[in-house]
Amino acid sequence: MSEHGGPDPATLSPAETHALATTDLRGALGWLALGAAVLIGALRMDRLEAQNINPYTVPGLLPGLLGIVMMLLGGLLAARSWQRGARLRGLGGVRVDRTVAMRVATVVGLCTVFGAGLVGHGLPFWLAAAIFVSVAIVVLQAPQRAALGRGLTLRDVAVAVAVGLGAGGVITLVFQQIFLVRLP
Amino acid sequence: MLAGLADLGHAYLGFLNFTSISYGLGGALLGIIVGCLPGLSATLCIALLTTLTIKLPANDAILILICSYVGTLYGGSRTAILLNIPGTAANAASCADGYALALRGEAGRAIGIATSGAFMGTLFGVLCLAAFTPVLAEVALSFGAYEFFWLALFGVAMSGTIVGNDPLKGWLMGALGLFVAQIGQEGLYAYDRFTFDWDQLSGGISLIPALVGAFGFAEVLTTLADPVERKLVELKDSVLPRFREVVQYWRTVLRSGVIGVLTGLMPGVGEDSGAWMSYAAAKAASKEKELFGKGSIDGLMAAETGDMASIPGHIIPALALGIPGSAPSAVLMAAMIIHGIQPGPMMMIQHPQFVYEVVAMTSLATVSILIFGLFLVKPLLLVLRIRRTVLMPVIFLLCTVGAYASASRLFDIYCMLVIGIGAFFLRRRGYQMAPFVLGLVLGPLLDKSLRRGLVLSDGSLAPFFSRPISLAFAVVTIFTLLLYVPAFKAAVRWVTGGTGSLLRAVFSRRGAREAGK
């Protein structure tokens, strides 16, 4: 069940280790803040005394303990990062390739607009899906084509629209008509 | 014993009909296609199919899910061999030797070895599933709130320790998963926790949208962040499974089967651990160590047998204890609950035949992958030629439908988006999703067990440590966590090192004496 994507500290250069430690230190501060927020939330939670419940079953018990655990582990992460040379000022975190960042931002934007904006807001699902898939294919293929020294042709756009309409139509048909799942 | 065998026989007979076989083959085929596509995981495949099969009878739906689970992991080996990219995380150990064989013009042979290893591994796992699940469920009947508390904590701690390369980050993700599971109405008094008076949050964060986000949307983002399209190695030789090599490497097959099942039993550890541990054990025992990583048959066989044997291994604790062994088995467990079958110790009382039906389903899945390994290798490779920029938007579309369909709530789509984006950035910083998912699954159990246990003991912590099974879980969990403390780790090394050298000294003296005689 493990996934890729995480840097392996054993294979990093000293500069990369410092950068990772700085990123970890920032992350640790986030964990400390989250842990503190969870603990405060748990302490402020109603103890249901009016209902005369057993005091060992108050709803905030486990969340409070989890808040403390997050703060402890966050503190350990901060201490380890500090020991590995992390400083909040002066050093940047792990550097991200600008092209990759742009690409990720584009995909996140497209998916968010579709998932939170198009779906369930009046547009039929098949149409929303067709618009999303067509636009996503065109937007994602454009930089690849540009890197090869040629722009998108009318044929590329037509193929993207065909794939979009096909995907939207088939998914709607299969889920709604065959498997009787109601779509937004 | 005889009643169990009769139930098993009935279960096998129950699936010997056209509909079940078609569902099984269809599920396995879909799984292989998904497994072939780098970036798509077994978790995503099962989560999407759960929503697709929601209206089917329970047995048919679970059959499709189990066959797709087995198929996905098997399909992932094709990509590992032909593209040097693991189709799923579990196939990473097959990359080095499989790709090296492919580069030598033996891609077909490598696929054949993967097929035979996968078949033997799953078969071995199925035997263990049939033998050990009823026994474990019987033992679990004596578990109370204290044991379940430690079991849940043990699962999250082990998952955090073993998955990935940083236990601290693993535990943090486990704690986050446990916390997210507390959001919404709690089980004892229906009190809203961390909902901020937002009605949508009262229902909590559902498992399926969370998993689709963490393993589906995050994978889409990860795949599209790396724009490199790799070249497929041509397939020239025969892809028929090599059972002669199974006989030749029978020790590797058996060892990897055992390791696969044992790693499968560990909560939240995942199929890739089975593959890597089997690979490492095969390398340690092999006479051709230098060939590992350069096209070793032994290595490829070990990796494929280990990861496939861990599938039934993961299903055993999910069925018997209600503790999933991996993310895909967590979704499988959620699907069982959706279909009215509650996994856990009471299963052998409420649905005693279901365990044997799962055995029959997994056997059908094993046969299905063998059939597709024999007849459908080359046509299925066409799917690898689809461009990621075309495929990934369609996959995201399926993620959206998958997140929405189980409860018909738009809120679930928003959860999927938030968890997916969060998972993508956390993974890039070395945080693994497996402990998070396990925390999400085990959170309600941990909460209920802790509070029930404290009520039963009137606030005393003693029963959490004094009952034998509780004590065993507590010792292992605390020991695992303490191993991260440098002073404790050094002390353990000193003790184990001292004991080891003492034993070595004793045996060398005895050996010297025997040699002297």
GROMACS .gro file of N, CA and C in nm, chain B residues 46 61 69 74-75 79 81 83-84 117 134 137 162 168 178 183 191 221 261 264 277 285 333 364 396 448 478 480:
model
   84
  230ILE      N    1  -1.104  -0.076  -0.720
  230ILE     CA    2  -1.208  -0.137  -0.636
  230ILE      C    3  -1.308  -0.031  -0.590
  245ALA      N    4  -2.137  -0.871  -0.647
  245ALA     CA    5  -2.059  -0.748  -0.636
  245ALA      C    6  -1.921  -0.777  -0.575
  253TYR      N    7  -0.936  -0.688  -0.789
  253TYR     CA    8  -0.822  -0.669  -0.697
  253TYR      C    9  -0.704  -0.756  -0.743
  258TYR      N   10  -0.193  -0.821  -1.080
  258TYR     CA   11  -0.130  -0.903  -1.184
  258TYR      C   12  -0.099  -0.815  -1.305
  259GLY      N   13  -0.195  -0.731  -1.344
  259GLY     CA   14  -0.177  -0.645  -1.462
  259GLY      C   15  -0.061  -0.549  -1.447
  263THR      N   16   0.336  -0.362  -1.702
  263THR     CA   17   0.396  -0.229  -1.716
  263THR      C   18   0.537  -0.228  -1.659
  265ILE      N   19   0.742  -0.475  -1.651
  265ILE     CA   20   0.831  -0.548  -1.740
  265ILE      C   21   0.856  -0.469  -1.870
  267LEU      N   22   0.769  -0.135  -1.949
  267LEU     CA   23   0.796   0.010  -1.945
  267LEU      C   24   0.894   0.049  -1.834
  268ASN      N   25   0.925  -0.047  -1.747
  268ASN     CA   26   1.008  -0.020  -1.629
  268ASN      C   27   0.939   0.080  -1.535
  301GLY      N   28   0.413  -1.707  -1.147
  301GLY     CA   29   0.438  -1.666  -1.008
  301GLY      C   30   0.310  -1.612  -0.945
  318PRO      N   31  -1.122  -1.893   0.945
  318PRO     CA   32  -1.214  -1.939   1.050
  318PRO      C   33  -1.145  -1.950   1.187
  321ALA      N   34  -1.095  -1.599   1.326
  321ALA     CA   35  -1.225  -1.544   1.368
  321ALA      C   36  -1.269  -1.606   1.501
  346ILE      N   37   0.611   0.064   0.879
  346ILE     CA   38   0.663  -0.016   0.768
  346ILE      C   39   0.648   0.053   0.632
  352LEU      N   40   0.816   0.841   1.140
  352LEU     CA   41   0.757   0.958   1.206
  352LEU      C   42   0.645   1.017   1.120
  362LEU      N   43  -0.687   0.900   1.195
  362LEU     CA   44  -0.771   0.875   1.313
  362LEU      C   45  -0.851   1.000   1.349
  367ILE      N   46  -1.441   1.321   1.281
  367ILE     CA   47  -1.528   1.430   1.234
  367ILE      C   48  -1.668   1.375   1.208
  375TYR      N   49  -2.324   1.299   1.911
  375TYR     CA   50  -2.277   1.437   1.930
  375TYR      C   51  -2.190   1.477   1.809
  405LEU      N   52  -0.297   1.356  -1.052
  405LEU     CA   53  -0.206   1.471  -1.042
  405LEU      C   54  -0.060   1.428  -1.052
  445VAL      N   55   0.188  -1.403   0.249
  445VAL     CA   56   0.072  -1.418   0.337
  445VAL      C   57   0.099  -1.352   0.473
  448GLY      N   58   0.083  -0.992   0.446
  448GLY     CA   59  -0.058  -0.958   0.425
  448GLY      C   60  -0.134  -0.949   0.555
  461MET      N   61   0.988  -0.793   0.046
  461MET     CA   62   1.045  -0.885   0.145
  461MET      C   63   1.074  -1.020   0.081
  469ALA      N   64   1.892  -1.595  -0.022
  469ALA     CA   65   1.904  -1.741  -0.028
  469ALA      C   66   1.958  -1.790  -0.162
  517MET      N   67  -1.358  -0.413   0.231
  517MET     CA   68  -1.432  -0.424   0.357
  517MET      C   69  -1.550  -0.327   0.359
  548LEU      N   70  -1.159  -1.824  -0.811
  548LEU     CA   71  -1.205  -1.789  -0.946
  548LEU      C   72  -1.117  -1.678  -1.004
  580PHE      N   73  -1.025   1.102  -1.411
  580PHE     CA   74  -1.077   1.197  -1.311
  580PHE      C   75  -1.230   1.200  -1.315
  632LYS      N   76  -1.461   0.395   1.994
  632LYS     CA   77  -1.563   0.317   2.066
  632LYS      C   78  -1.497   0.224   2.168
  662ILE      N   79   0.397  -0.064   2.164
  662ILE     CA   80   0.486   0.030   2.234
  662ILE      C   81   0.631   0.005   2.194
  664THR      N   82   0.736  -0.110   1.906
  664THR     CA   83   0.754  -0.055   1.771
  664THR      C   84   0.776   0.095   1.775
   0.00000   0.00000   0.00000
